CSV table of N, CA and C in Angstrom, one decimal:
chain,number,residue,atom,x,y,z
A,1,MET,N,59.3,47.2,-8.5
A,1,MET,CA,58.3,46.6,-9.1
A,1,MET,C,57.5,46.0,-8.0
A,2,SER,N,55.9,46.0,-8.5
A,2,SER,CA,55.4,45.3,-7.4
A,2,SER,C,55.0,43.9,-7.5
A,3,THR,N,55.4,43.0,-6.9
A,3,THR,CA,54.8,41.9,-6.8
A,3,THR,C,53.4,41.1,-7.3
A,4,CYS,N,52.5,42.4,-6.8
A,4,CYS,CA,51.0,42.1,-6.8
A,4,CYS,C,50.3,42.4,-8.3
A,5,LEU,N,49.4,41.8,-8.9
A,5,LEU,CA,48.6,42.4,-9.9
A,5,LEU,C,47.6,43.5,-9.2
A,6,ARG,N,47.4,44.3,-9.7
A,6,ARG,CA,46.4,45.3,-9.0
A,6,ARG,C,44.8,44.6,-9.4
A,7,ARG,N,44.0,45.0,-8.3
A,7,ARG,CA,42.8,44.1,-8.7
A,7,ARG,C,42.0,44.7,-9.7
A,8,ARG,N,42.0,45.5,-10.5
A,8,ARG,CA,41.4,45.5,-11.6
A,8,ARG,C,42.1,44.9,-12.8
A,9,GLU,N,43.1,44.8,-12.5
A,9,GLU,CA,44.2,43.7,-13.7
A,9,GLU,C,43.6,42.6,-13.7
A,10,PHE,N,43.7,42.1,-12.5
A,10,PHE,CA,43.1,40.8,-11.9
A,10,PHE,C,41.7,40.4,-12.2
A,11,ILE,N,40.6,41.4,-12.6
A,11,ILE,CA,39.4,41.1,-12.6
A,11,ILE,C,39.4,41.3,-14.1
A,12,ALA,N,40.3,42.3,-14.8
A,12,ALA,CA,40.0,42.3,-16.4
A,12,ALA,C,40.5,40.9,-16.6
A,13,GLY,N,41.3,40.3,-16.4
A,13,GLY,CA,42.0,39.2,-16.8
A,13,GLY,C,41.3,37.8,-16.8
A,14,LEU,N,40.2,37.8,-15.7
A,14,LEU,CA,39.5,36.8,-15.4
A,14,LEU,C,38.3,37.2,-16.5
A,15,GLY,N,38.0,38.2,-16.5
A,15,GLY,CA,36.6,38.9,-17.2
A,15,GLY,C,37.0,38.6,-18.6
A,16,GLY,N,38.3,38.6,-19.1
A,16,GLY,CA,38.7,38.4,-20.5
A,16,GLY,C,38.2,36.7,-20.8
A,17,ALA,N,38.9,36.1,-19.8
A,17,ALA,CA,39.1,34.7,-19.9
A,17,ALA,C,37.4,34.2,-19.8
A,18,VAL,N,36.6,34.7,-19.1
A,18,VAL,CA,35.1,34.3,-19.2
A,18,VAL,C,34.4,35.0,-20.4
A,19,ALA,N,34.8,36.1,-20.7
A,19,ALA,CA,34.3,36.6,-22.2
A,19,ALA,C,34.4,35.8,-23.3
A,20,ALA,N,35.7,35.1,-23.2
A,20,ALA,CA,36.3,34.2,-24.4
A,20,ALA,C,35.4,33.0,-24.4
A,21,TRP,N,34.7,32.7,-23.4
A,21,TRP,CA,34.0,31.4,-23.3
A,21,TRP,C,33.2,31.0,-24.6
A,22,PRO,N,32.9,30.3,-25.3
A,22,PRO,CA,32.3,29.9,-26.7
A,22,PRO,C,30.6,30.0,-26.5
A,23,ARG,N,30.1,30.5,-27.3
A,23,ARG,CA,28.7,31.0,-27.2
A,23,ARG,C,27.8,29.8,-28.2
A,24,ALA,N,26.8,29.5,-27.3
A,24,ALA,CA,25.7,28.8,-28.3
A,24,ALA,C,25.5,29.4,-30.0
A,25,ALA,N,25.4,28.6,-30.9
A,25,ALA,CA,24.8,29.3,-32.2
A,25,ALA,C,23.5,29.3,-31.9
A,26,GLY,N,23.1,30.4,-33.1
A,26,GLY,CA,22.0,30.5,-33.6
A,26,GLY,C,21.0,31.2,-32.5
A,27,ALA,N,19.6,30.5,-32.6
A,27,ALA,CA,18.8,31.0,-31.4
A,27,ALA,C,18.7,30.6,-30.0
A,28,GLN,N,19.7,29.6,-29.9
A,28,GLN,CA,19.7,28.8,-28.6
A,28,GLN,C,20.3,29.8,-27.5
A,29,GLN,N,20.1,29.6,-26.5
A,29,GLN,CA,20.3,30.6,-25.1
A,29,GLN,C,21.8,30.1,-25.2
A,30,ALA,N,22.7,31.2,-24.8
A,30,ALA,CA,24.1,30.9,-24.8
A,30,ALA,C,24.2,30.7,-23.4
A,31,ALA,N,25.4,29.8,-23.5
A,31,ALA,CA,25.6,28.7,-22.1
A,31,ALA,C,26.5,29.6,-21.4
A,32,MET,N,26.1,29.5,-20.1
A,32,MET,CA,27.0,30.5,-19.1
A,32,MET,C,28.2,29.8,-18.9
A,33,PRO,N,29.4,30.8,-18.8
A,33,PRO,CA,30.8,30.2,-18.5
A,33,PRO,C,30.7,29.7,-17.1
A,34,LEU,N,31.3,28.8,-17.2
A,34,LEU,CA,31.5,28.0,-15.9
A,34,LEU,C,33.2,28.6,-15.3
A,35,VAL,N,33.3,29.0,-14.0
A,35,VAL,CA,34.2,29.6,-13.5
A,35,VAL,C,34.8,28.6,-12.1
A,36,ALA,N,35.7,28.1,-11.9
A,36,ALA,CA,35.9,27.1,-10.7
A,36,ALA,C,36.7,28.2,-9.6
A,37,PHE,N,36.6,27.8,-8.6
A,37,PHE,CA,37.0,28.4,-7.4
A,37,PHE,C,37.7,27.5,-6.4
A,38,ILE,N,38.6,27.5,-6.2
A,38,ILE,CA,39.6,26.2,-5.7
A,38,ILE,C,40.1,26.8,-4.4
A,39,ASN,N,39.9,26.4,-3.3
A,39,ASN,CA,40.8,26.4,-2.2
A,39,ASN,C,41.3,25.4,-1.4
A,40,SER,N,42.2,25.0,-0.6
A,40,SER,CA,42.7,24.0,0.1
A,40,SER,C,42.3,24.3,1.3
A,41,GLY,N,41.6,25.3,1.8
A,41,GLY,CA,41.3,25.3,3.2
A,41,GLY,C,39.5,24.8,3.3
A,42,SER,N,38.9,25.9,4.4
A,42,SER,CA,37.3,25.5,4.5
A,42,SER,C,36.7,26.7,4.0
A,43,ALA,N,35.5,26.4,3.9
A,43,ALA,CA,34.6,27.6,3.3
A,43,ALA,C,34.5,28.7,4.4
A,44,GLY,N,34.6,28.4,5.6
A,44,GLY,CA,34.3,29.2,6.7
A,44,GLY,C,35.3,30.4,7.2
A,45,GLY,N,36.5,29.9,7.0
A,45,GLY,CA,37.5,30.8,7.0
A,45,GLY,C,38.0,31.6,5.8
A,46,TYR,N,37.4,31.2,4.5
A,46,TYR,CA,37.7,32.4,3.5
A,46,TYR,C,36.5,32.9,2.8
A,47,GLN,N,35.2,33.0,3.7
A,47,GLN,CA,34.4,33.8,3.3
A,47,GLN,C,34.4,35.2,2.7
A,48,HIS,N,35.2,36.0,3.4
A,48,HIS,CA,35.5,37.3,2.8
A,48,HIS,C,36.1,37.4,1.7
A,49,LEU,N,37.0,36.3,1.2
A,49,LEU,CA,37.4,36.1,-0.2
A,49,LEU,C,36.7,36.0,-1.2
A,50,VAL,N,35.6,35.0,-0.8
A,50,VAL,CA,34.5,34.8,-1.6
A,50,VAL,C,33.7,35.9,-1.9
A,51,VAL,N,33.5,36.7,-1.2
A,51,VAL,CA,32.5,38.0,-1.1
A,51,VAL,C,33.4,38.9,-1.9
A,52,ALA,N,34.7,39.2,-1.8
A,52,ALA,CA,35.5,39.9,-2.7
A,52,ALA,C,35.7,39.5,-4.1
A,53,PHE,N,35.7,38.2,-4.4
A,53,PHE,CA,35.8,37.8,-5.4
A,53,PHE,C,34.3,38.0,-6.1
A,54,ARG,N,33.2,37.6,-5.7
A,54,ARG,CA,31.9,37.8,-6.2
A,54,ARG,C,31.8,39.5,-6.5
A,55,GLN,N,32.3,40.2,-5.6
A,55,GLN,CA,32.2,41.8,-5.9
A,55,GLN,C,32.9,42.0,-7.1
A,56,GLY,N,34.1,41.6,-7.3
A,56,GLY,CA,35.2,41.9,-8.4
A,56,GLY,C,34.5,41.5,-9.7
A,57,LEU,N,34.2,40.2,-9.4
A,57,LEU,CA,33.3,39.5,-10.9
A,57,LEU,C,32.1,40.6,-11.1
A,58,LYS,N,31.4,41.0,-10.2
A,58,LYS,CA,30.1,42.2,-10.6
A,58,LYS,C,30.9,43.4,-10.8
A,59,GLU,N,31.4,43.9,-10.6
A,59,GLU,CA,32.3,45.4,-11.0
A,59,GLU,C,32.9,44.8,-12.4
A,60,ALA,N,33.0,43.8,-13.1
A,60,ALA,CA,33.5,43.4,-14.2
A,60,ALA,C,32.3,43.3,-15.1
A,61,GLY,N,31.0,43.1,-14.7
A,61,GLY,CA,29.8,42.7,-15.6
A,61,GLY,C,29.6,41.5,-15.4
A,62,TYR,N,30.0,40.7,-14.2
A,62,TYR,CA,29.4,39.2,-14.1
A,62,TYR,C,29.0,38.9,-12.5
A,63,VAL,N,27.7,38.4,-13.0
A,63,VAL,CA,26.8,38.2,-11.8
A,63,VAL,C,26.7,36.7,-11.8
A,64,GLU,N,27.1,36.4,-10.5
A,64,GLU,CA,26.8,34.8,-10.5
A,64,GLU,C,25.3,34.5,-10.7
A,65,GLY,N,25.2,33.4,-11.6
A,65,GLY,CA,23.5,32.8,-12.0
A,65,GLY,C,23.0,33.8,-12.7
A,66,GLN,N,23.5,34.9,-13.3
A,66,GLN,CA,22.7,35.5,-14.2
A,66,GLN,C,23.8,35.5,-16.0
A,67,ASN,N,24.7,35.6,-15.5
A,67,ASN,CA,25.8,35.4,-16.6
A,67,ASN,C,27.4,34.9,-16.5
A,68,VAL,N,27.3,34.3,-15.5
A,68,VAL,CA,28.2,33.3,-14.8
A,68,VAL,C,27.8,32.2,-14.0
A,69,THR,N,28.8,31.3,-14.2
A,69,THR,CA,28.0,30.1,-12.9
A,69,THR,C,29.5,30.2,-12.2
A,70,ILE,N,29.4,29.9,-10.8
A,70,ILE,CA,30.9,29.5,-10.3
A,70,ILE,C,30.5,28.6,-9.4
A,71,GLU,N,31.3,27.3,-9.4
A,71,GLU,CA,31.7,26.2,-8.8
A,71,GLU,C,32.6,26.5,-7.7
A,72,TYR,N,32.5,26.6,-6.5
A,72,TYR,CA,33.4,26.2,-5.1
A,72,TYR,C,33.6,24.9,-4.7
A,73,ARG,N,35.0,24.9,-4.4
A,73,ARG,CA,35.5,23.7,-3.9
A,73,ARG,C,36.5,23.6,-2.8
A,74,TRP,N,36.2,23.2,-1.9
A,74,TRP,CA,37.3,23.3,-0.9
A,74,TRP,C,38.0,21.9,-0.3
A,75,ALA,N,39.0,22.1,0.1
A,75,ALA,CA,39.7,20.7,0.6
A,75,ALA,C,39.5,20.5,2.0
A,76,GLU,N,39.2,21.3,2.5
A,76,GLU,CA,39.2,21.1,4.0
A,76,GLU,C,40.5,20.8,4.9
A,77,GLY,N,41.6,21.4,4.1
A,77,GLY,CA,42.7,21.5,4.8
A,77,GLY,C,43.8,20.1,4.3
A,78,GLN,N,43.0,19.4,3.5
A,78,GLN,CA,43.6,18.2,3.0
A,78,GLN,C,43.9,18.0,1.7
A,79,PHE,N,45.3,18.3,1.6
A,79,PHE,CA,45.8,19.2,0.3
A,79,PHE,C,46.0,17.8,-0.8
A,80,ASP,N,45.8,16.7,-0.3
A,80,ASP,CA,45.8,15.5,-1.3
A,80,ASP,C,44.5,15.7,-2.2
A,81,ARG,N,43.8,16.0,-1.5
A,81,ARG,CA,42.3,16.2,-2.4
A,81,ARG,C,42.3,17.3,-3.4
A,82,VAL,N,43.2,18.4,-3.5
A,82,VAL,CA,43.0,19.2,-4.5
A,82,VAL,C,43.3,18.7,-5.6
A,83,PRO,N,44.5,18.1,-6.1
A,83,PRO,CA,44.6,17.5,-7.4
A,83,PRO,C,43.5,17.0,-8.1
A,84,VAL,N,42.5,16.0,-7.2
A,84,VAL,CA,41.3,15.3,-7.6
A,84,VAL,C,40.4,16.3,-7.9
A,85,ILE,N,39.9,17.4,-7.1
A,85,ILE,CA,39.1,18.6,-7.3
A,85,ILE,C,39.5,19.0,-8.5
A,86,ALA,N,40.6,19.4,-8.5
A,86,ALA,CA,41.0,20.4,-10.0
A,86,ALA,C,40.5,19.3,-11.0
A,87,LEU,N,41.1,18.3,-11.1
A,87,LEU,CA,41.1,17.4,-12.3
A,87,LEU,C,39.5,17.0,-12.6
A,88,GLU,N,38.6,17.1,-11.8
A,88,GLU,CA,37.3,16.9,-11.7
A,88,GLU,C,36.7,18.1,-12.4
A,89,LEU,N,36.9,19.2,-11.9
A,89,LEU,CA,36.4,20.6,-12.4
A,89,LEU,C,36.7,21.0,-13.9
A,90,VAL,N,38.4,20.6,-14.3
A,90,VAL,CA,38.7,20.8,-15.3
A,90,VAL,C,38.1,19.8,-16.5
A,91,SER,N,37.5,18.6,-16.1
A,91,SER,CA,36.9,17.7,-17.1
A,91,SER,C,35.7,18.1,-17.1
A,92,ARG,N,35.1,19.3,-16.1
A,92,ARG,CA,33.5,19.8,-16.4
A,92,ARG,C,33.5,21.1,-17.4
A,93,GLY,N,34.9,21.2,-18.3
A,93,GLY,CA,35.0,22.3,-18.9
A,93,GLY,C,34.9,23.6,-18.4
A,94,VAL,N,35.7,23.8,-17.7
A,94,VAL,CA,35.3,25.2,-17.0
A,94,VAL,C,36.3,26.3,-17.8
A,95,ALA,N,35.8,27.5,-17.8
A,95,ALA,CA,36.1,28.7,-18.5
A,95,ALA,C,37.4,29.4,-18.0
A,96,ALA,N,37.7,29.2,-16.8
A,96,ALA,CA,38.6,29.9,-15.9
A,96,ALA,C,38.6,28.7,-14.3
A,97,ILE,N,40.0,28.9,-13.8
A,97,ILE,CA,40.0,28.5,-12.6
A,97,ILE,C,40.6,29.7,-11.4
A,98,VAL,N,40.4,29.9,-10.6
A,98,VAL,CA,40.8,30.8,-9.4
A,98,VAL,C,40.9,29.6,-8.2
A,99,ALA,N,42.5,29.9,-7.7
A,99,ALA,CA,42.9,29.0,-6.9
A,99,ALA,C,44.0,29.4,-6.0
A,100,ASN,N,44.0,28.9,-4.9
A,100,ASN,CA,45.3,29.2,-4.1
A,100,ASN,C,46.5,28.3,-4.5
A,101,THR,N,47.4,28.6,-4.0
A,101,THR,CA,48.7,27.8,-4.3
A,101,THR,C,48.6,26.2,-4.8
A,102,PRO,N,48.3,25.4,-3.6
A,102,PRO,CA,48.2,24.1,-3.9
A,102,PRO,C,47.1,23.6,-5.1
A,103,GLY,N,46.0,24.4,-5.3
A,103,GLY,CA,45.1,24.1,-6.0
A,103,GLY,C,45.7,24.6,-8.0
A,104,ALA,N,46.5,25.8,-7.7
A,104,ALA,CA,47.2,26.3,-9.0
A,104,ALA,C,48.1,25.2,-9.3
A,105,LEU,N,49.1,24.6,-8.5
A,105,LEU,CA,50.1,24.2,-8.7
A,105,LEU,C,49.5,22.7,-9.4
A,106,ALA,N,48.5,22.0,-8.7
A,106,ALA,CA,47.9,20.7,-9.0
A,106,ALA,C,47.3,21.0,-10.5
A,107,ILE,N,46.6,22.2,-10.8
A,107,ILE,CA,46.1,22.4,-12.0
A,107,ILE,C,46.8,22.8,-13.4
A,108,LYS,N,48.1,23.5,-13.0
A,108,LYS,CA,49.1,23.9,-13.7
A,108,LYS,C,49.7,22.7,-14.7
A,109,GLN,N,49.9,21.6,-13.6
A,109,GLN,CA,50.5,20.3,-14.0
A,109,GLN,C,49.8,19.5,-15.0
A,110,ALA,N,48.3,19.8,-14.8
A,110,ALA,CA,47.1,18.8,-15.8
A,110,ALA,C,46.8,19.6,-17.0
A,111,VAL,N,46.7,21.0,-16.9
A,111,VAL,CA,46.2,21.8,-17.8
A,111,VAL,C,47.0,22.9,-18.4
A,112,THR,N,46.9,23.2,-19.7
A,112,THR,CA,47.9,24.0,-20.3
A,112,THR,C,47.2,24.9,-20.8
A,113,THR,N,45.8,24.8,-20.9
A,113,THR,CA,45.0,26.0,-21.9
A,113,THR,C,43.9,26.9,-21.5
A,114,ILE,N,43.6,26.4,-20.1
A,114,ILE,CA,42.6,26.9,-19.4
A,114,ILE,C,43.0,27.9,-18.5
A,115,PRO,N,42.6,29.2,-18.5
A,115,PRO,CA,43.1,30.4,-17.8
A,115,PRO,C,43.2,30.0,-16.1
A,116,ILE,N,44.3,30.1,-15.6
A,116,ILE,CA,44.6,29.7,-14.2
A,116,ILE,C,44.8,31.0,-13.3
A,117,VAL,N,44.0,31.4,-12.5
A,117,VAL,CA,44.4,32.6,-11.6
A,117,VAL,C,44.4,32.4,-10.2
A,118,PHE,N,45.9,32.5,-9.8
A,118,PHE,CA,46.1,32.1,-8.2
A,118,PHE,C,46.1,33.0,-7.3
A,119,THR,N,46.1,32.9,-6.0
A,119,THR,CA,46.6,33.4,-4.9
A,119,THR,C,47.5,33.2,-4.3
A,120,THR,N,48.6,33.4,-3.9
A,120,THR,CA,49.5,32.8,-2.8
A,120,THR,C,50.2,33.6,-2.0
A,121,SER,N,50.8,33.2,-1.0
A,121,SER,CA,51.4,34.1,0.1
A,121,SER,C,52.7,33.4,0.1
A,122,THR,N,53.3,33.0,-1.4
A,122,THR,CA,55.0,32.8,-1.4
A,122,THR,C,55.0,33.7,-2.9
A,123,ASP,N,56.3,32.9,-3.1
A,123,ASP,CA,57.1,33.6,-4.4
A,123,ASP,C,56.4,32.8,-5.6
A,124,PRO,N,55.6,33.2,-6.4
A,124,PRO,CA,55.0,32.5,-7.6
A,124,PRO,C,56.4,31.7,-8.4
A,125,VAL,N,57.3,32.7,-8.5
A,125,VAL,CA,58.5,32.1,-9.4
A,125,VAL,C,59.3,31.3,-8.8
A,126,GLN,N,59.7,31.3,-7.7
A,126,GLN,CA,60.0,30.3,-7.0
A,126,GLN,C,59.5,29.0,-6.9
A,127,MET,N,58.1,29.1,-6.9
A,127,MET,CA,57.1,27.9,-6.7
A,127,MET,C,56.8,27.0,-8.0
A,128,GLY,N,57.4,27.7,-9.3
A,128,GLY,CA,57.1,27.6,-10.2
A,128,GLY,C,55.6,27.5,-11.0
A,129,LEU,N,55.0,28.3,-10.3
A,129,LEU,CA,53.8,29.0,-11.2
A,129,LEU,C,54.1,29.5,-12.5
A,130,VAL,N,54.9,30.5,-12.2
A,130,VAL,CA,54.9,31.6,-13.7
A,130,VAL,C,56.3,31.5,-13.9
A,131,ALA,N,56.8,31.8,-15.0
A,131,ALA,CA,58.4,32.4,-15.4
A,131,ALA,C,59.0,33.6,-14.7
A,132,SER,N,58.0,34.4,-14.5
A,132,SER,CA,58.8,35.7,-14.0
A,132,SER,C,57.3,36.5,-13.7
A,133,LEU,N,57.6,37.6,-12.5
A,133,LEU,CA,56.5,38.6,-12.2
A,133,LEU,C,56.1,39.4,-13.3
A,134,ALA,N,56.9,39.9,-14.0
A,134,ALA,CA,56.6,40.9,-15.2
A,134,ALA,C,56.2,39.9,-16.4
A,135,ARG,N,56.3,38.8,-16.5
A,135,ARG,CA,55.8,38.0,-17.4
A,135,ARG,C,55.3,36.8,-17.2
A,136,PRO,N,54.3,36.5,-16.8
A,136,PRO,CA,54.1,35.1,-16.2
A,136,PRO,C,54.3,34.2,-17.2
A,137,GLY,N,53.8,34.4,-18.4
A,137,GLY,CA,53.8,33.4,-19.7
A,137,GLY,C,52.9,32.1,-19.0
A,138,GLY,N,52.7,31.5,-20.1
A,138,GLY,CA,51.6,30.3,-20.4
A,138,GLY,C,50.3,30.8,-20.0
A,139,ASN,N,49.6,29.9,-19.3
A,139,ASN,CA,47.9,30.3,-18.9
A,139,ASN,C,48.0,30.3,-17.6
A,140,VAL,N,49.2,30.9,-16.8
A,140,VAL,CA,49.1,31.1,-15.1
A,140,VAL,C,49.1,32.4,-15.1
A,141,THR,N,48.4,33.0,-14.2
A,141,THR,CA,48.6,34.7,-13.5
A,141,THR,C,48.0,34.5,-12.1
A,142,GLY,N,48.5,35.6,-11.6
A,142,GLY,CA,47.8,35.9,-10.2
A,142,GLY,C,48.5,36.8,-9.2
A,143,THR,N,48.3,37.0,-8.1
A,143,THR,CA,48.6,37.7,-7.1
A,143,THR,C,49.5,37.2,-6.3
A,144,THR,N,50.5,37.6,-5.4
A,144,THR,CA,50.7,37.2,-4.3
A,144,THR,C,51.0,38.4,-3.5
A,145,ASN,N,51.0,37.9,-1.9
A,145,ASN,CA,50.8,38.9,-0.8
A,145,ASN,C,51.9,39.1,-0.1
A,146,LEU,N,52.9,38.0,-0.1
A,146,LEU,CA,53.9,37.9,0.6
A,146,LEU,C,55.4,37.6,-0.2
A,147,GLY,N,55.7,38.5,-1.1
A,147,GLY,CA,57.0,38.1,-1.9
A,147,GLY,C,58.6,37.9,-1.0
A,148,VAL,N,59.1,37.1,-1.4
A,148,VAL,CA,60.6,36.9,-0.9
A,148,VAL,C,61.2,38.0,-0.2
A,149,GLU,N,60.9,39.3,-1.2
A,149,GLU,CA,61.6,40.5,-0.6
A,149,GLU,C,60.9,41.4,0.5
A,150,LEU,N,59.8,40.8,0.6
A,150,LEU,CA,59.1,41.4,2.0
A,150,LEU,C,59.4,40.8,2.9
A,151,ILE,N,60.0,39.8,3.2
A,151,ILE,CA,60.3,39.0,4.7
A,151,ILE,C,61.1,39.8,5.5
A,152,PRO,N,62.1,40.5,5.1
A,152,PRO,CA,63.0,41.0,5.7
A,152,PRO,C,62.4,42.2,6.4
A,153,LYS,N,61.9,42.9,5.6
A,153,LYS,CA,61.0,44.4,6.2
A,153,LYS,C,59.9,43.6,6.9
A,154,GLN,N,59.1,42.6,7.3
A,154,GLN,CA,58.3,42.2,8.1
A,154,GLN,C,58.8,41.7,9.5
A,155,LEU,N,60.1,41.3,9.1
A,155,LEU,CA,60.9,40.8,10.5
A,155,LEU,C,61.5,42.3,11.2
A,156,GLU,N,61.8,43.1,10.3
A,156,GLU,CA,62.4,44.5,10.8
A,156,GLU,C,60.9,45.1,11.4
A,157,MET,N,60.2,45.3,10.8
A,157,MET,CA,58.7,46.1,11.5
A,157,MET,C,58.3,45.2,12.8
A,158,ALA,N,58.6,43.7,12.9
A,158,ALA,CA,58.3,42.9,13.8
A,158,ALA,C,59.1,43.4,15.4
A,159,ARG,N,60.5,43.6,14.7
A,159,ARG,CA,61.4,44.0,16.0
A,159,ARG,C,61.2,45.5,16.1
A,160,GLU,N,61.0,46.3,15.5
A,160,GLU,CA,60.3,47.6,15.7
A,160,GLU,C,59.2,47.8,16.8
A,161,LEU,N,58.0,46.8,16.6
A,161,LEU,CA,56.8,46.6,17.4
A,161,LEU,C,57.1,46.0,18.8
A,162,LEU,N,58.3,45.1,18.5
A,162,LEU,CA,58.5,44.6,20.0
A,162,LEU,C,60.2,44.5,20.2
A,163,PRO,N,60.6,45.5,20.5
A,163,PRO,CA,61.9,45.8,20.8
A,163,PRO,C,62.4,45.2,21.7
A,164,GLY,N,61.6,44.6,23.0
A,164,GLY,CA,62.3,44.0,23.7
A,164,GLY,C,62.3,42.4,23.4
A,165,ALA,N,61.8,41.8,22.5
A,165,ALA,CA,61.7,40.4,21.9
A,165,ALA,C,63.0,40.0,21.9
A,166,ARG,N,63.3,38.8,22.5
A,166,ARG,CA,64.6,38.1,22.4
A,166,ARG,C,64.7,36.8,21.1
A,167,SER,N,63.6,36.7,20.7
A,167,SER,CA,63.4,35.9,19.7
A,167,SER,C,61.9,36.2,19.2
A,168,ILE,N,61.4,35.8,17.7
A,168,ILE,CA,60.3,35.9,17.1
A,168,ILE,C,60.0,34.6,16.2
A,169,ASP,N,59.0,34.0,16.6
A,169,ASP,CA,58.5,32.7,16.0
A,169,ASP,C,57.5,32.8,15.1
A,170,VAL,N,57.6,32.0,14.2
A,170,VAL,CA,56.6,31.9,12.9
A,170,VAL,C,56.1,30.8,12.8
A,171,LEU,N,54.7,30.5,12.5
A,171,LEU,CA,54.1,29.5,12.5
A,171,LEU,C,53.8,29.2,11.1
A,172,VAL,N,54.2,27.8,10.6
A,172,VAL,CA,53.6,27.7,9.1
A,172,VAL,C,53.0,26.3,9.2
A,173,ASN,N,52.2,25.9,8.0
A,173,ASN,CA,51.7,24.8,7.9
A,173,ASN,C,52.8,24.0,6.9
A,174,PRO,N,53.3,22.8,7.6
A,174,PRO,CA,54.4,22.1,6.7
A,174,PRO,C,54.1,21.5,5.7
A,175,THR,N,52.5,21.2,5.4
A,175,THR,CA,51.9,20.6,4.2
A,175,THR,C,51.9,21.6,3.1
A,176,ASN,N,51.8,22.8,3.3
A,176,ASN,CA,51.5,23.8,2.2
A,176,ASN,C,52.8,23.9,1.5
A,177,PRO,N,52.3,24.0,0.0
A,177,PRO,CA,53.6,24.1,-0.8
A,177,PRO,C,54.3,25.5,-0.3
A,178,ARG,N,55.5,25.4,-0.6
A,178,ARG,CA,56.4,26.7,0.0
A,178,ARG,C,57.6,26.8,-1.2
A,179,PRO,N,58.4,27.7,-0.8
A,179,PRO,CA,59.5,28.1,-1.7
A,179,PRO,C,60.7,27.0,-1.2
A,180,LYS,N,61.4,26.6,-2.2
A,180,LYS,CA,62.5,25.8,-1.8
A,180,LYS,C,63.6,26.7,-1.3
A,181,SER,N,64.2,26.0,-0.1
A,181,SER,CA,65.3,27.1,0.4
A,181,SER,C,66.3,27.0,-0.7
A,182,SER,N,67.1,28.4,-0.4
A,182,SER,CA,68.1,28.6,-1.6
A,182,SER,C,69.2,28.5,-1.1
């Protein structure tokens, strides 16, 4: 079973959340849904994700500034800022939130009704983001690009690429939420 949702399923889920946004009554102009995009990094390092996000929304029929408003927030590597950013956006009445691991964890603790779509490089079940990969449950869903089951395979591939290596080092951000050791 794949640990990742396919991109179209991801966009369809987000599109459904945006489509569910309440519309103004009568002849009034319909309010554009507000989608929050939260990342614990800096904008410069993640522009490719913003471009892909906008493209995916466009493929689902949503164009920024025309029928959806997107607010981007960057914590600049200061993980303690993420909950503050998340709560500020929640108070603004967002229709859906897209966030990386720190943002999704902070928002999940604060909100149970707003759809949260996460991206993570860890096991979302072990992190407590979802109940299971097959049935996430609640208001949280998303994608992972590094499931726990992939780590042994990645190490195996590193050994094949570097057969003479005596050790393989891994760099991590110790302040980034990660799975608990079993």
